[in-house]
Every structure is written in C-alpha cells, then in structure tokens.
XYZ file of C-alpha atoms in Angstrom:
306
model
C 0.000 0.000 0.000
C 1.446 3.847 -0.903
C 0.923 4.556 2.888
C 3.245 1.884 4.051
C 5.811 3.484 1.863
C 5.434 6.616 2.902
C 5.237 5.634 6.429
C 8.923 3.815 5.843
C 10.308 7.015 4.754
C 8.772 9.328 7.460
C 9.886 6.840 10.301
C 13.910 7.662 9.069
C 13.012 11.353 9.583
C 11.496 10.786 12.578
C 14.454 8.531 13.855
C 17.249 10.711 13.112
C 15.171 13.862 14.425
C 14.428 12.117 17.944
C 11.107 14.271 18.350
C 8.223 15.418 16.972
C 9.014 18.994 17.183
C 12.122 17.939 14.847
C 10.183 15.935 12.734
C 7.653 18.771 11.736
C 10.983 20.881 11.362
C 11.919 18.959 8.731
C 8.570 18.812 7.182
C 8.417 22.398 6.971
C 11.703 23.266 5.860
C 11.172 21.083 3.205
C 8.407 22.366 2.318
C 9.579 25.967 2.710
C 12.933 25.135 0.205
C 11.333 22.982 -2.215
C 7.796 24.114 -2.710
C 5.693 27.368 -2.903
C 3.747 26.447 0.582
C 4.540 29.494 1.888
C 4.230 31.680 -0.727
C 0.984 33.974 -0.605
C -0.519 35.246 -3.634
C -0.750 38.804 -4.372
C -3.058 39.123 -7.081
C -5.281 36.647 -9.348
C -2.624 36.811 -12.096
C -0.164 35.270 -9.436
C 0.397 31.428 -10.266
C 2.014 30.279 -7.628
C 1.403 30.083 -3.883
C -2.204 30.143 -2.624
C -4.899 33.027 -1.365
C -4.347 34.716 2.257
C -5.413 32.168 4.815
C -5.707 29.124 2.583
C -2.656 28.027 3.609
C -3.967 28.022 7.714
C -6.990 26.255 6.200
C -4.881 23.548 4.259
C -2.977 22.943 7.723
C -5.740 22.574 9.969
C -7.569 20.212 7.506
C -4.952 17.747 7.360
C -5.031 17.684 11.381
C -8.899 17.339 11.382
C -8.495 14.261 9.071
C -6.917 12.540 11.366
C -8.360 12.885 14.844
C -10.072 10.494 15.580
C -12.580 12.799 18.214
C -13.015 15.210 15.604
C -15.329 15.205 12.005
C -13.951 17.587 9.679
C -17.020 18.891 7.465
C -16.037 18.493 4.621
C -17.459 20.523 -10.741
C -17.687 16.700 -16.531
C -19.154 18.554 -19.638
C -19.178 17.587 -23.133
C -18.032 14.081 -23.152
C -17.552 13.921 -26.884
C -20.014 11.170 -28.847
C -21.037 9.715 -26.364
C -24.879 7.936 -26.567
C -24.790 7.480 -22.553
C -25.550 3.918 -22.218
C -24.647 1.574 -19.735
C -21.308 0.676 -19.301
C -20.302 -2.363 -17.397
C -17.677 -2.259 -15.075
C -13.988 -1.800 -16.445
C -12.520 -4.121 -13.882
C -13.944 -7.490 -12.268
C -15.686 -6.535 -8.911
C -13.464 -7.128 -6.071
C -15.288 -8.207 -2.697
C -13.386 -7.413 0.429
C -14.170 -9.656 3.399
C -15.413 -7.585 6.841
C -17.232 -7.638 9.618
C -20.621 -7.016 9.469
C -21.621 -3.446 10.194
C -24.908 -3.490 12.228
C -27.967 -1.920 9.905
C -31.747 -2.078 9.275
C -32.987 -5.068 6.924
C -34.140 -3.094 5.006
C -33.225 0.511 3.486
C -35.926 2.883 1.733
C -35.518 3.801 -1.754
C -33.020 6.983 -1.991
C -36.592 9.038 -2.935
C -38.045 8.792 0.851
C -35.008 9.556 2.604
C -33.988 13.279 3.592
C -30.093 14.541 3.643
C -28.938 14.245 6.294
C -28.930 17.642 8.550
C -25.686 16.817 10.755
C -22.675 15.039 10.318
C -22.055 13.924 13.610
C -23.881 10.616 13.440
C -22.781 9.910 10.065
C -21.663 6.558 9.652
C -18.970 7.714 7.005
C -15.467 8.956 8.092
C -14.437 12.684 7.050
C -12.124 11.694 4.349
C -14.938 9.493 3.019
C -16.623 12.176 1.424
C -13.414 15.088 1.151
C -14.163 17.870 -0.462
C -17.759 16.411 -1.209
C -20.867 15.792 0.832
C -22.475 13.101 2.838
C -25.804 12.267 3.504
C -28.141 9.152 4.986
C -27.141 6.446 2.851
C -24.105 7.548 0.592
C -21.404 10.399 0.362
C -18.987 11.344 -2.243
C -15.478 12.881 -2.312
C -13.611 14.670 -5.211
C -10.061 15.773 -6.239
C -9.920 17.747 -9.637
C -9.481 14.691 -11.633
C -11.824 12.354 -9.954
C -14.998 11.438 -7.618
C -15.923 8.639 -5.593
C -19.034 7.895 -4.388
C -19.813 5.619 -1.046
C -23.692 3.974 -0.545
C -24.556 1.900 2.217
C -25.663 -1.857 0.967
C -28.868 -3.131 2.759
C -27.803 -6.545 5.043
C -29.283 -8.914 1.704
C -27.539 -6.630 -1.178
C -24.116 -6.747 -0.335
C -22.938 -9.328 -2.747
C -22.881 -8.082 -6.674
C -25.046 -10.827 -8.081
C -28.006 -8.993 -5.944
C -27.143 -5.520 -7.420
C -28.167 -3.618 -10.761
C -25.731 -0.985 -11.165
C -26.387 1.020 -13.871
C -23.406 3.939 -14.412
C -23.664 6.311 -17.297
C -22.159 9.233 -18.422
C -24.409 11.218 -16.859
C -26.549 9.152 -14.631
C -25.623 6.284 -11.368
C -28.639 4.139 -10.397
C -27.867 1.116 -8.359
C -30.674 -1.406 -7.300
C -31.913 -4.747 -6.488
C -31.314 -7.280 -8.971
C -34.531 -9.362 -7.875
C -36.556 -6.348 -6.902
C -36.174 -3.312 -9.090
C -37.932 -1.048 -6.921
C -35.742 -0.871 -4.144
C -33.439 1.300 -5.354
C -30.020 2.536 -2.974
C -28.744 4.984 -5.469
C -30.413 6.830 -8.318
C -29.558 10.542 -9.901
C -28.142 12.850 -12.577
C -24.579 13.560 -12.280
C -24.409 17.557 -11.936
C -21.637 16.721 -14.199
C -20.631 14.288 -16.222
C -17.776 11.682 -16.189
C -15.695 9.380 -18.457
C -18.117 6.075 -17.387
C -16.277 3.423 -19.564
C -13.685 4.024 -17.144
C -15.765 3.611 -14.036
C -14.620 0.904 -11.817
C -16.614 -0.520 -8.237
C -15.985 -2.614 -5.637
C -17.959 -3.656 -2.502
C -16.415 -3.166 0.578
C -17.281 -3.275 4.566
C -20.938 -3.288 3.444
C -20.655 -0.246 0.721
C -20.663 0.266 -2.611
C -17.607 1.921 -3.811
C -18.072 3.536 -7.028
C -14.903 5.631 -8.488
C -14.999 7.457 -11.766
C -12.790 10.092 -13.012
C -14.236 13.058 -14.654
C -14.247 14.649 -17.857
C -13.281 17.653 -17.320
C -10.667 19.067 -14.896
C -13.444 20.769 -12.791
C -14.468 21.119 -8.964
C -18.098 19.713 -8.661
C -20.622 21.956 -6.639
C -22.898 18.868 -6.010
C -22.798 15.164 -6.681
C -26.470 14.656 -8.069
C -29.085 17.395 -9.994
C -30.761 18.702 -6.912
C -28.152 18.447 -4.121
C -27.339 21.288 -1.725
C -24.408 22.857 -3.212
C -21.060 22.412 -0.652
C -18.907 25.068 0.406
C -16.241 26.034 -1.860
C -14.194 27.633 0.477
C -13.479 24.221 2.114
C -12.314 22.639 -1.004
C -8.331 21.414 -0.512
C -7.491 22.767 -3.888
C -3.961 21.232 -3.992
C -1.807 19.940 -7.049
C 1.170 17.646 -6.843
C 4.353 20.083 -8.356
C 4.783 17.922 -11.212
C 0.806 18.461 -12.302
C 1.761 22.305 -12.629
C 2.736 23.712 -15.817
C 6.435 23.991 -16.708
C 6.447 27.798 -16.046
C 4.872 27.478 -13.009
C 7.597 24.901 -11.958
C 10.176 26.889 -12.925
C 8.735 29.604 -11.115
C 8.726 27.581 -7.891
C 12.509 26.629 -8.270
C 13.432 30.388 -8.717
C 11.444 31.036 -5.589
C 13.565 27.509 -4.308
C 17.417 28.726 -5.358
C 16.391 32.655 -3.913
C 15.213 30.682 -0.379
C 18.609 28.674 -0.075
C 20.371 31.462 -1.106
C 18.516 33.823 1.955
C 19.105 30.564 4.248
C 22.703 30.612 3.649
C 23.492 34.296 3.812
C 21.535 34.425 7.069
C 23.820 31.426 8.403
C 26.969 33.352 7.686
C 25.545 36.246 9.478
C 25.055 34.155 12.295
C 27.933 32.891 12.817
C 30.139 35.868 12.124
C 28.143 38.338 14.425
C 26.116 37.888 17.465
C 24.500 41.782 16.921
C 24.077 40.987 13.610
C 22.065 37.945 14.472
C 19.778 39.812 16.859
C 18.847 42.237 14.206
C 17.765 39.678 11.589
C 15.840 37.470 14.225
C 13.889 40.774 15.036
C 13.761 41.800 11.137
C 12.602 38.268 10.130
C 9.355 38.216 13.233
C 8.777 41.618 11.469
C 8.651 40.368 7.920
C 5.432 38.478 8.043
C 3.829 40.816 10.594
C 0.233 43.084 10.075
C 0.824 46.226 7.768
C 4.423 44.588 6.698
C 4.854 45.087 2.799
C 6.892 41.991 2.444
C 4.214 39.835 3.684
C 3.946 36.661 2.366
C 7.213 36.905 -0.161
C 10.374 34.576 0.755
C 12.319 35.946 3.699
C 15.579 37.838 1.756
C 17.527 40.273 4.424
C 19.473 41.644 1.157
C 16.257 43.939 0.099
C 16.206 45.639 3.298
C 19.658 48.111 4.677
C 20.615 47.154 8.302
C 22.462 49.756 10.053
C-alpha cells in the first residue's frame, strides 16, 4: 500500500530527528525550500502560492483528518459522442471480506429519505466524502481529476449478483437485482464523467463507485438537486509535477532565492552575534500586520541594516 511506503520514509526522519518537534521541522523546511507552501498570492494573475489564509486552512484540515474525536465537514461537460448507455464495469468486482456493520434489513428507496442535517452521526469517516458531501445512505469525495461515491448496501444486497448498477455518463442508479424497486442509489450527475472508465468494488458493506471526470473541474454537487457544498473548504492542492512547466520553474526560482537567503543568514550568524539579533527581530517583522513583504520569501538583502 502507498501509505506503508510513505510511512517507511517518514519513520527515518522521525528517527534521526528524535522528536516530533524535529520531525515537523523537517517537514516544513522542506516544504519551505522545495515548494511554494509558503508563498501567498498577491493578485489573481499570481500562479504560484495560494490566497491569504488558505494556507492556515490547508494545515488545519490535514489535522482534522486525522483525529479520531473530531469530524472535519467536509465541478464533466461535453463528453464527446457519447450515446450514454450503460457501461459495465472496467474491472472485475473485487469483494473485500469484513465484519458485518450493524444496519436495518431493510433501506428505503433513496426518494423517501432526507439529507442528512448533521454530520455527527454519520456513519462515514471525514475523508470518506473530502471535499464532497455526505448524507443518509451515501457520500462522495472529489479531487480535480476524480470522484468517488460511497452507498450503504442493505444486510441482503451486499454481494454483486443482488445488485443492478447502472453507471452512465451522466446518470448512477444502483438497485436490487430481484426487486427493481428498491433502489439505494439513483440521480443525474451535476456533471458528467468518463463512465467506460468507471470501476466498483464492494467493501465493509458499501458500494464503492470511483470514476474520473471529464473535465478538470471542482463539482458543486454530486447529483441534480443536491445542496451545493462550500467552496471555500475545497483542498485545492496539485502535486508540483501536475503544474505547468512555467509554473515549476517559477517555484525553483522562488527555491534557489530561499537557499540562497538561508545561507546568507547562516553566515551572518555565525560571524556576528549583533548581527544575528537584528535579523531574528527583522525576520518576526517580515510576516507581521501592515508589513509590505508579507507573504514573499524571507531575503535580508532587500532591506539596509544599520
């Protein structure tokens, strides 16, 4: 799994930095050499970097996602010719063994039952439905590429030869395969996806449908008819290699101009205590209220020191 990989390389930080303290160190000075995470945009033409406060938000998300006594809360167009028929899955259906999660017998068709007002009896996780929504019986979760969608299986429908699952371009209706009218999922898309490519599996008593969408665009709601979600909340990230090559090379100007700041302020350090003083006050100042350099890579050189 990519976790477990991940996990091996963190742990060799975490060793050789002793504590946690040093570990996030090390995160953040990574970040802070390597990437434009603390870079604030100045205007809508700026490319790099993200809005005032986004970055706090991005932070505190990440934390959320992970603890366990807290629930975070968390737009396809023209597909081309495409006739919007049924596609069958693109993989074989994979069926992951569980325990039973406890549930009615039965479930009412998706029609009679309300959204859900509250998320804190929800019995999906946060990052089940990230930067999505969740509701009685199913949530969904998005990145800019892709959505997922998560329904509940009634105790008898949690094998596939029991389900109907019908996923077009446009459209998701999944129901029994014996009973057609109880249906678990049925709706239009608010946008519409690349369904040839949809795969599904069944696991811990769900229905996990993944899709990836045809256009590069943040979804406001999962079906016609759904309460749109915040926007503001939406963890807008992209992996550095997903950016274009000028915004790349962009971020490893504003990468060479930090190391270069990082080593001149080293050399100050060491060759005069005053000196040192004066840039440790300086650099609080930097990112202060009112401060014009707010937000732009700490650089000493821009400013005379007397």
């Amino acid at each position: 799994m990519e976790f477990q990989r991940n996990d091996a390389m963190l742990m060799e930080i975490l060793q050789d930095r002793k504590t946690i303290t040093g570990f996030l160190d090390s995160i953040f000075g990574f970040l802070r050499r390597n990437t434009d995470f603390y870079h604030t945009k100045r205007d809508e033409s700026d490319k790099i970097g993200f809005p005032k406060g986004v970055r706090d938000q991005i932070l505190y998300g990440a934390m959320q996602r992970y603890d366990p006594d807290c629930l975070l809360q968390s737009l396809t167009a023209e597909g081309g010719a495409d006739d919007g028929e049924t596609a069958p899955p693109a993989v074989e259906e994979v069926v992951l063994e569980s325990e039973d999660v406890p549930q009615d017998e039965e479930m009412e068709p998706i029609e009679n039952q309300p959204p859900q007002k509250g998320k804190e009896q929800s019995k999906f996780s946060p990052s089940d439905y990230k930067n999505g929504d969740v509701f009685e019986s199913h949530c969904w979760s998005q990145t800019l590429k892709e959505v997922e969608v998560q329904a509940l299986l009634p105790k008898d429908h949690q094998t596939a030869k029991k389900l109907h699952i019908s996923i077009q371009a446009q459209h998701i209706k999944v129901s029994s395969k014996h009973s057609p009218e109880t249906v678990i999922l049925n709706g239009n898309l608010s946008q519409r996806i690349k369904h040839n490519e949809a795969v599904w599996t069944i696991d811990q008593n769900r229905l996990i449908i993944s899709c990836d969408k045809a256009k590069e665009l943040w979804w406001e709601r999962l079906f016609e008819g759904d309460p749109e979600i915040d926007a503001k909340k939406i963890e807008c990230e992209r992996y550095i290699d997903d950016l274009p090559e000028e915004t790349q090379a962009t971020i490893e100007k504003l990468r060479v101009q930090q190391l270069a700041a990082d080593k001149q302020q080293n050399e100050i350090q060491t060759s005069s205590p005053d000196q040192a003083i004066t840039l440790d006050r300086l650099k609080a100042a930097w990112d202060a209220e009112g401060s014009p350099f707010k937000g732009q890579p700490f650089d000493p050189s821009i400013v005379r020191m007397t």
